[in-house]
């Protein structure tokens, strides 16, 4: 973690007491709680974006991952493992679905 910054947060007394019962360092406890919440929100945002892809990614969805990967610039091939994972295809209205027709 980088530099620290002091912030003032007002919490209900009962919540502070509950924190104090389980953790010696309030700062550590609150830091971990905030990091977990930010990660949860990031996952939710990712899931929302998968349900509603950005218009600029529509070409990737329409072309399929294999065709997109084939079009990578020289030197970018190491970014993906084409044989890893599962074969999927974009189904309008449903999103990404497993594609049993591919190997």
PDB file of C-alpha atoms in Angstrom:
ATOM      1  CA  UNK A   1       0.000   0.000   0.000  1.00  0.00           C
ATOM      2  CA  UNK A   2       1.160   3.536  -0.683  1.00  0.00           C
ATOM      3  CA  UNK A   3       1.164   6.633   1.460  1.00  0.00           C
ATOM      4  CA  UNK A   4      -1.426   7.006   4.187  1.00  0.00           C
ATOM      5  CA  UNK A   5      -3.813   9.860   4.711  1.00  0.00           C
ATOM      6  CA  UNK A   6      -5.697  10.668   7.888  1.00  0.00           C
ATOM      7  CA  UNK A   7      -9.482  10.889   7.556  1.00  0.00           C
ATOM      8  CA  UNK A   8     -12.192  11.534  10.099  1.00  0.00           C
ATOM      9  CA  UNK A   9     -15.151   9.185  10.023  1.00  0.00           C
ATOM     10  CA  UNK A  10     -18.062   9.288  12.425  1.00  0.00           C
ATOM     11  CA  UNK A  11     -19.456   5.878  13.357  1.00  0.00           C
ATOM     12  CA  UNK A  12     -22.202   4.873  15.773  1.00  0.00           C
ATOM     13  CA  UNK A  13     -20.756   4.117  19.235  1.00  0.00           C
ATOM     14  CA  UNK A  14     -22.218   0.591  19.197  1.00  0.00           C
ATOM     15  CA  UNK A  15     -20.422  -0.172  15.928  1.00  0.00           C
ATOM     16  CA  UNK A  16     -17.100   1.076  17.334  1.00  0.00           C
ATOM     17  CA  UNK A  17     -17.603  -1.132  20.394  1.00  0.00           C
ATOM     18  CA  UNK A  18     -18.252  -4.145  18.169  1.00  0.00           C
ATOM     19  CA  UNK A  19     -15.078  -3.402  16.180  1.00  0.00           C
ATOM     20  CA  UNK A  20     -13.067  -3.078  19.383  1.00  0.00           C
ATOM     21  CA  UNK A  21     -14.298  -6.486  20.574  1.00  0.00           C
ATOM     22  CA  UNK A  22     -12.897  -8.279  17.508  1.00  0.00           C
ATOM     23  CA  UNK A  23      -9.877  -6.190  16.462  1.00  0.00           C
ATOM     24  CA  UNK A  24      -7.160  -4.371  18.355  1.00  0.00           C
ATOM     25  CA  UNK A  25      -6.467  -1.937  15.487  1.00  0.00           C
ATOM     26  CA  UNK A  26      -9.512   0.002  14.306  1.00  0.00           C
ATOM     27  CA  UNK A  27      -7.492   1.359  11.408  1.00  0.00           C
ATOM     28  CA  UNK A  28      -6.553  -2.110  10.189  1.00  0.00           C
ATOM     29  CA  UNK A  29     -10.116  -3.370  10.585  1.00  0.00           C
ATOM     30  CA  UNK A  30     -11.683  -0.432   8.744  1.00  0.00           C
ATOM     31  CA  UNK A  31      -9.017  -0.542   6.027  1.00  0.00           C
ATOM     32  CA  UNK A  32      -9.700  -4.245   5.389  1.00  0.00           C
ATOM     33  CA  UNK A  33     -13.468  -3.672   5.424  1.00  0.00           C
ATOM     34  CA  UNK A  34     -13.198  -0.811   2.925  1.00  0.00           C
ATOM     35  CA  UNK A  35     -10.867  -2.834   0.656  1.00  0.00           C
ATOM     36  CA  UNK A  36     -13.324  -5.755   0.685  1.00  0.00           C
ATOM     37  CA  UNK A  37     -16.257  -3.465  -0.102  1.00  0.00           C
ATOM     38  CA  UNK A  38     -14.381  -1.801  -2.960  1.00  0.00           C
ATOM     39  CA  UNK A  39     -13.510  -5.242  -4.378  1.00  0.00           C
ATOM     40  CA  UNK A  40     -17.174  -6.313  -4.067  1.00  0.00           C
ATOM     41  CA  UNK A  41     -18.343  -3.200  -5.889  1.00  0.00           C
ATOM     42  CA  UNK A  42     -15.723  -3.720  -8.576  1.00  0.00           C
ATOM     43  CA  UNK A  43     -16.991  -7.299  -9.121  1.00  0.00           C
ATOM     44  CA  UNK A  44     -20.567  -6.001  -9.323  1.00  0.00           C
ATOM     45  CA  UNK A  45     -19.542  -3.370 -11.873  1.00  0.00           C
ATOM     46  CA  UNK A  46     -17.802  -6.052 -13.935  1.00  0.00           C
ATOM     47  CA  UNK A  47     -20.904  -8.246 -13.860  1.00  0.00           C
ATOM     48  CA  UNK A  48     -23.056  -5.261 -14.922  1.00  0.00           C
ATOM     49  CA  UNK A  49     -20.672  -4.538 -17.791  1.00  0.00           C
ATOM     50  CA  UNK A  50     -20.865  -8.159 -18.924  1.00  0.00           C
ATOM     51  CA  UNK A  51     -24.669  -7.910 -18.937  1.00  0.00           C
ATOM     52  CA  UNK A  52     -24.540  -4.593 -20.815  1.00  0.00           C
ATOM     53  CA  UNK A  53     -21.303  -4.435 -22.839  1.00  0.00           C
ATOM     54  CA  UNK A  54     -19.991  -1.049 -23.904  1.00  0.00           C
ATOM     55  CA  UNK A  55     -20.696  -0.208 -27.532  1.00  0.00           C
ATOM     56  CA  UNK A  56     -16.956  -0.180 -28.318  1.00  0.00           C
ATOM     57  CA  UNK A  57     -16.696  -3.846 -27.280  1.00  0.00           C
ATOM     58  CA  UNK A  58     -19.621  -4.957 -29.437  1.00  0.00           C
ATOM     59  CA  UNK A  59     -17.229  -5.892 -32.258  1.00  0.00           C
ATOM     60  CA  UNK A  60     -15.379  -8.248 -29.907  1.00  0.00           C
ATOM     61  CA  UNK A  61     -18.658  -9.829 -28.817  1.00  0.00           C
ATOM     62  CA  UNK A  62     -19.904 -10.168 -32.386  1.00  0.00           C
ATOM     63  CA  UNK A  63     -16.630 -11.481 -33.816  1.00  0.00           C
ATOM     64  CA  UNK A  64     -15.955 -13.858 -30.968  1.00  0.00           C
ATOM     65  CA  UNK A  65     -12.863 -14.141 -28.829  1.00  0.00           C
ATOM     66  CA  UNK A  66     -10.916 -16.332 -31.247  1.00  0.00           C
ATOM     67  CA  UNK A  67     -11.209 -13.892 -34.119  1.00  0.00           C
ATOM     68  CA  UNK A  68     -10.407 -10.982 -31.809  1.00  0.00           C
ATOM     69  CA  UNK A  69      -7.334 -12.787 -30.448  1.00  0.00           C
ATOM     70  CA  UNK A  70      -6.203 -13.572 -33.997  1.00  0.00           C
ATOM     71  CA  UNK A  71      -6.211  -9.821 -34.714  1.00  0.00           C
ATOM     72  CA  UNK A  72      -3.865  -8.896 -31.863  1.00  0.00           C
ATOM     73  CA  UNK A  73      -0.744  -6.992 -32.773  1.00  0.00           C
ATOM     74  CA  UNK A  74       2.561  -8.839 -32.962  1.00  0.00           C
ATOM     75  CA  UNK A  75       3.936  -9.285 -29.467  1.00  0.00           C
ATOM     76  CA  UNK A  76       0.517  -9.277 -27.795  1.00  0.00           C
ATOM     77  CA  UNK A  77      -0.026 -13.018 -28.272  1.00  0.00           C
ATOM     78  CA  UNK A  78       1.333 -13.757 -24.794  1.00  0.00           C
ATOM     79  CA  UNK A  79      -1.588 -11.920 -23.233  1.00  0.00           C
ATOM     80  CA  UNK A  80      -3.930 -14.861 -23.774  1.00  0.00           C
ATOM     81  CA  UNK A  81      -3.889 -18.630 -23.782  1.00  0.00           C
ATOM     82  CA  UNK A  82      -6.162 -19.577 -26.674  1.00  0.00           C
ATOM     83  CA  UNK A  83      -6.555 -23.185 -25.539  1.00  0.00           C
ATOM     84  CA  UNK A  84      -7.355 -22.287 -21.949  1.00  0.00           C
ATOM     85  CA  UNK A  85     -10.834 -21.848 -20.545  1.00  0.00           C
ATOM     86  CA  UNK A  86     -14.077 -22.814 -22.220  1.00  0.00           C
ATOM     87  CA  UNK A  87     -15.428 -22.076 -25.670  1.00  0.00           C
ATOM     88  CA  UNK A  88     -18.116 -19.409 -25.441  1.00  0.00           C
ATOM     89  CA  UNK A  89     -20.188 -17.339 -27.809  1.00  0.00           C
ATOM     90  CA  UNK A  90     -22.182 -14.127 -27.456  1.00  0.00           C
ATOM     91  CA  UNK A  91     -25.941 -14.643 -27.437  1.00  0.00           C
ATOM     92  CA  UNK A  92     -27.940 -11.443 -27.808  1.00  0.00           C
ATOM     93  CA  UNK A  93     -30.148 -10.933 -24.783  1.00  0.00           C
ATOM     94  CA  UNK A  94     -28.336 -13.642 -22.780  1.00  0.00           C
ATOM     95  CA  UNK A  95     -24.681 -12.599 -22.876  1.00  0.00           C
ATOM     96  CA  UNK A  96     -21.773 -15.021 -23.025  1.00  0.00           C
ATOM     97  CA  UNK A  97     -22.814 -18.684 -23.216  1.00  0.00           C
ATOM     98  CA  UNK A  98     -20.825 -21.878 -23.491  1.00  0.00           C
ATOM     99  CA  UNK A  99     -20.493 -22.934 -27.119  1.00  0.00           C
ATOM    100  CA  UNK A 100     -20.558 -26.735 -27.328  1.00  0.00           C
ATOM    101  CA  UNK A 101     -19.904 -26.551 -31.067  1.00  0.00           C
ATOM    102  CA  UNK A 102     -16.263 -25.544 -30.634  1.00  0.00           C
ATOM    103  CA  UNK A 103     -13.318 -27.515 -29.253  1.00  0.00           C
TER     104      UNK A 103
END
